[in-house]
Each structure stands twice: as structure tokens, then as C-alpha cells.
Short mmCIF file of C-alpha atoms in Angstrom, two decimals:
data_model
loop_
_atom_site.label_atom_id
_atom_site.label_comp_id
_atom_site.label_asym_id
_atom_site.label_seq_id
_atom_site.Cartn_x
_atom_site.Cartn_y
_atom_site.Cartn_z
CA MET A 171 112.61 91.97 88.11
CA LYS A 172 114.74 94.40 86.02
CA THR A 173 115.36 94.67 82.26
CA VAL A 174 117.51 96.79 79.96
CA TYR A 175 116.05 99.99 78.65
CA GLN A 176 119.27 101.17 77.11
CA GLY A 177 122.28 98.93 76.51
CA GLY A 178 125.77 99.87 77.28
CA GLN A 179 129.42 98.87 77.29
CA GLY A 180 132.06 98.51 79.97
CA GLU A 181 135.80 97.56 79.95
CA ILE A 182 138.37 96.41 82.48
CA THR A 183 141.96 95.37 82.20
CA GLU A 184 143.50 92.44 84.06
CA LYS A 185 147.23 91.65 83.61
CA LYS A 186 147.20 93.46 80.29
CA SER A 187 144.14 91.44 79.00
CA ARG A 188 141.27 93.64 77.86
CA PHE A 189 137.73 92.52 78.76
CA ILE A 190 135.02 94.47 76.96
CA ALA A 191 131.46 93.84 77.97
CA THR A 192 128.59 94.74 75.55
CA VAL A 193 125.06 94.55 76.89
CA LYS A 194 121.85 94.63 74.86
CA GLU A 195 118.13 94.06 75.35
CA VAL A 196 116.86 90.96 73.56
CA VAL A 197 113.41 89.45 73.69
CA SER A 198 113.99 86.06 71.99
CA GLU A 199 116.61 83.37 71.61
CA GLU A 200 116.93 84.36 67.96
CA GLU A 201 117.63 87.95 68.84
CA ALA A 202 120.29 86.92 71.38
CA ALA A 203 121.99 84.59 68.83
CA ALA A 204 122.03 87.38 66.20
CA PHE A 205 123.54 89.84 68.68
CA ILE A 206 126.20 87.34 69.68
CA ALA A 207 127.04 86.63 66.04
CA GLU A 208 127.19 90.39 65.32
CA MET A 209 129.69 90.96 68.18
CA LYS A 210 131.84 88.00 67.04
CA LYS A 211 131.96 89.46 63.48
CA LYS A 212 132.66 92.95 64.79
CA ARG A 213 135.49 91.82 67.08
CA TRP A 214 136.80 88.97 64.99
CA ASP A 215 140.39 89.73 65.97
CA ALA A 216 139.83 88.92 69.65
CA ARG A 217 140.90 85.64 71.30
CA HIS A 218 137.45 85.03 72.88
CA ASN A 219 133.87 86.45 72.64
CA CYS A 220 132.16 84.81 75.52
CA SER A 221 128.40 85.28 76.03
CA ALA A 222 125.42 84.79 78.22
CA PHE A 223 121.73 85.60 77.96
CA VAL A 224 118.49 85.46 79.93
CA ILE A 225 115.03 85.48 78.28
CA GLY A 226 111.63 85.73 79.93
CA ARG A 227 110.20 87.60 82.97
CA ASN A 228 110.84 84.60 85.13
CA GLN A 229 114.28 83.99 83.58
CA GLU A 230 112.91 80.84 81.87
CA LEU A 231 115.54 80.61 79.19
CA THR A 232 119.19 80.93 79.83
CA ARG A 233 122.24 80.19 77.71
CA CYS A 234 125.95 80.82 78.02
CA SER A 235 129.26 80.03 76.17
CA ASP A 236 132.90 80.04 77.24
CA ASP A 237 133.97 80.40 73.62
CA GLY A 238 137.32 78.59 74.00
CA GLU A 239 138.05 79.69 77.64
CA PRO A 240 138.46 76.84 80.11
CA SER A 241 135.06 75.23 81.01
CA GLN A 242 132.96 77.22 83.64
CA THR A 243 135.37 80.18 83.73
CA ALA A 244 133.55 82.69 81.49
CA GLY A 245 129.98 82.03 80.32
CA ARG A 246 128.61 80.60 83.45
CA PRO A 247 130.07 83.25 85.77
CA MET A 248 128.71 85.88 83.38
CA LEU A 249 125.24 84.25 83.53
CA ASP A 250 125.42 84.11 87.32
CA VAL A 251 125.77 87.87 87.43
CA LEU A 252 122.65 88.41 85.30
CA LEU A 253 120.69 85.90 87.41
CA ARG A 254 121.90 87.47 90.70
CA GLU A 255 120.96 90.93 89.58
CA GLY A 256 117.42 89.75 88.72
CA ILE A 257 117.65 90.91 85.01
CA TYR A 258 115.66 89.42 82.14
CA ASN A 259 115.56 89.87 78.33
CA VAL A 260 119.20 90.76 78.23
CA ALA A 261 122.36 89.38 76.43
CA VAL A 262 125.95 90.25 77.15
CA VAL A 263 129.09 89.45 75.19
CA VAL A 264 132.48 89.85 76.83
CA THR A 265 135.33 90.24 74.40
CA ARG A 266 138.75 89.33 75.60
CA TYR A 267 141.94 90.59 73.97
CA PHE A 268 144.70 88.41 75.48
CA GLY A 269 147.50 90.30 77.05
CA GLY A 270 150.11 87.52 77.22
CA THR A 271 149.70 86.58 80.89
CA LEU A 272 147.49 83.65 82.03
CA LEU A 273 144.98 84.57 84.77
CA GLY A 274 144.25 81.10 86.05
CA THR A 275 140.75 79.71 86.69
CA GLY A 276 139.85 81.99 89.59
CA GLY A 277 141.23 84.99 87.80
CA LEU A 278 139.16 84.36 84.71
CA VAL A 279 136.00 83.94 86.75
CA ARG A 280 136.58 87.22 88.52
CA ALA A 281 137.48 89.12 85.44
CA TYR A 282 134.50 87.99 83.45
CA GLN A 283 132.10 88.69 86.31
CA LYS A 284 133.65 92.14 86.93
CA SER A 285 133.40 93.03 83.28
CA VAL A 286 129.74 92.21 83.14
CA GLN A 287 129.13 94.32 86.23
CA GLU A 288 130.99 97.15 84.51
CA GLY A 289 128.85 96.76 81.46
CA LEU A 290 125.64 96.83 83.43
CA SER A 291 126.75 99.95 85.28
CA ASN A 292 126.78 101.75 81.96
CA CYS A 293 123.32 100.61 81.02
CA VAL A 294 119.91 102.09 81.84
CA LEU A 295 118.11 99.41 83.78
CA ILE A 296 114.40 99.68 84.65
CA GLU A 297 111.86 97.75 86.62
CA LYS A 298 108.64 97.12 84.61
CA LYS A 299 105.43 96.90 86.65
CA GLN A 300 101.82 96.07 85.83
CA GLY A 301 99.71 99.09 86.49
CA LYS A 302 96.79 101.27 85.64
CA LEU A 303 96.17 104.88 84.91
CA LEU A 304 94.21 106.16 87.90
CA VAL A 305 92.47 109.57 87.75
CA ILE A 306 91.67 110.91 91.18
CA GLN A 307 88.86 113.48 91.26
CA THR A 308 88.49 115.65 94.33
CA ASP A 309 87.64 119.11 95.58
CA TYR A 310 90.29 121.52 96.77
CA ASN A 311 89.71 120.56 100.38
CA GLY A 312 90.93 117.04 99.73
CA LEU A 313 93.87 117.91 97.51
CA GLY A 314 96.51 118.32 100.22
CA LYS A 315 95.58 114.93 101.80
CA ILE A 316 95.74 113.15 98.49
CA GLN A 317 99.08 114.72 97.61
CA TYR A 318 100.47 113.67 100.87
CA ILE A 319 99.30 110.10 100.49
CA LEU A 320 100.73 109.87 96.90
CA ALA A 321 103.98 111.30 98.06
CA GLN A 322 104.28 108.86 101.01
CA ARG A 323 103.64 105.93 98.75
CA LYS A 324 105.91 107.32 96.02
CA ILE A 325 103.05 107.05 93.42
CA ALA A 326 104.01 108.53 90.03
CA VAL A 327 101.89 111.58 89.10
CA ILE A 328 101.50 112.23 85.37
CA LYS A 329 99.76 115.60 85.63
CA THR A 330 97.21 117.54 87.70
CA ASP A 331 94.30 119.45 86.20
CA TYR A 332 92.88 122.38 88.22
CA THR A 333 89.40 123.54 87.21
CA GLU A 334 86.31 123.73 89.50
CA HIS A 335 87.55 120.45 90.85
CA VAL A 336 90.95 118.78 90.81
CA GLU A 337 92.00 115.71 88.73
CA ILE A 338 95.22 114.02 89.55
CA HIS A 339 96.40 111.62 86.86
CA SER A 340 98.63 108.99 88.29
CA MET A 341 100.10 105.55 87.46
CA VAL A 342 99.48 102.94 90.08
CA SER A 343 100.79 99.31 90.26
CA VAL A 344 98.15 96.62 90.24
CA GLU A 345 99.26 95.42 93.64
CA GLU A 346 98.93 98.84 95.25
CA GLU A 347 95.66 100.03 93.69
CA ALA A 348 93.13 98.66 96.22
CA ASP A 349 95.08 99.86 99.35
CA LEU A 350 95.73 103.23 97.74
CA THR A 351 92.07 103.93 96.85
CA LYS A 352 90.96 102.80 100.28
CA GLU A 353 93.41 105.09 102.03
CA ILE A 354 92.46 108.05 99.90
CA THR A 355 88.71 107.35 100.42
CA GLU A 356 89.21 107.25 104.18
CA GLY A 357 91.55 110.23 104.13
CA THR A 358 89.05 112.43 102.25
CA ASN A 359 85.93 111.21 104.04
CA GLY A 360 84.60 109.68 100.85
CA CYS A 361 84.95 112.84 98.76
CA ALA A 362 87.36 111.43 96.20
CA ARG A 363 86.27 109.66 93.08
CA PHE A 364 88.32 107.32 90.86
CA VAL A 365 88.43 106.63 87.14
CA ARG A 366 90.50 103.60 86.25
CA GLY A 367 92.16 102.99 82.86
CA ASN A 368 93.27 99.72 81.24
CA GLU A 369 96.06 97.60 82.63
CA VAL A 370 99.46 98.44 81.15
CA GLU A 371 103.19 97.86 81.79
CA PHE A 372 105.08 100.95 82.90
CA ALA A 373 108.34 102.06 84.41
CA VAL A 374 109.61 105.30 85.91
CA ILE A 375 112.65 106.55 84.00
CA ASP A 376 114.30 109.84 85.10
CA ASN A 377 111.13 110.73 87.08
CA GLU A 378 108.99 110.31 84.02
CA ILE A 379 106.49 107.54 83.34
CA LYS A 380 107.10 105.30 80.37
CA ILE A 381 104.31 103.06 79.18
CA PHE A 382 105.05 99.80 77.31
CA GLU A 383 103.09 97.27 75.27
CA LYS A 384 102.26 94.37 77.59
CA GLU A 385 104.43 91.36 77.14
CA CYS A 386 102.67 88.16 76.19
#
């Protein structure tokens, strides 16, 4: 599942109508409602400010609004994009400035979905994972093997300390921890040692590890 790390905005034009999609991270229905109200106030001169939002890691809460467009031509198609992309804790408002030409039912559905996709393309989306800080201690003979295993599994390395021994600080997803430590133990003939930290939520952003407070 993905969520929004940094919101964004995208715009398309269909038959002279402007569709402006604004995307923001929200963590509650109240936050989503406040964001939608803010956008309606900001773009009060638009014909429509249609909206959709998804709350919860399992997409438990969803809402959408056509805001005066024909039923099922705006809000629901926008929501379908968010659900299909597997995104949670996100709200999007698509503002339409009418260009004078009717688009028809199919045209509206395509325009609203395309605008949401354009908005998402200008956001920073991340995949949060449950993980642990794993410190791998080894001698220099085992270093190459461990580095190879981490690279093969695409495990994020925070830093490596070189003293009399080597300590590799890495972030490992909960699902992968057991298999990883088993492979490293076998690959180093039991010479590696592990120090495990507390469980956290993390994501890799621009090749850097970002740690978040765990969601309730």
C-alpha cells in the first residue's frame, strides 16, 4: 500500500475546460473535510470542486462527491483511481473551470480520472513498511558476503562502521528479517551476530531511510 509523502497538483484541459487536481495527505475524515472546504473556498469561482478521499491502511473509509456534475461522472471515477493505485490516507479535489463545451458522461469520467492521475504523478508517493533496525556484526572476512546478500535483497543500509570488526546498520522489513538473518548466518558460517531494534514504520525516499511514528 502507498501513501502520500508530499502532495502535488496536476492540470489537464479538455475542450477548453480546465481540470485542476490537488492532492494532499490526510489521516482522518475531519482532515479530509477541512481540505475539501479549503479548496472550495480558494477556488470559489469554479463551476465544480469534486472530491474523493481514502482513509486507513486497508482503505476502510472512502467518500466522494460529484459537486454538481452528473451522478457518477466525477467523484466515483476519482475514487476508483485512488483505490486502483492502492493509496491510503489521501484526499484529492479536482476543480473544473467550464470551457463552454459539454463533454458528455464518458468524457467527464475520463477527464476526472486523467486529472487525478496527473495530480498523483506530481506527488511523492511512498510505501510504508513495518521494520526493524538490524545491526549486523561481523569480521572482515564475512563483510563481502553480507554486502552481497544485502544488495541482492535490496536491503537499505543506513551506515557501516569499520573498527576491529564491522557493524552494518540496516533497516529490514518484519517479513524479511527471519530469512535474511538465516541466509547471512549460513553465508558466514555462523560468524555474524545480530542486534535488533524496536519495530518501526519506514520508507525509502530518494535512497534514504525515513522512519515514521507507527500508525495506530
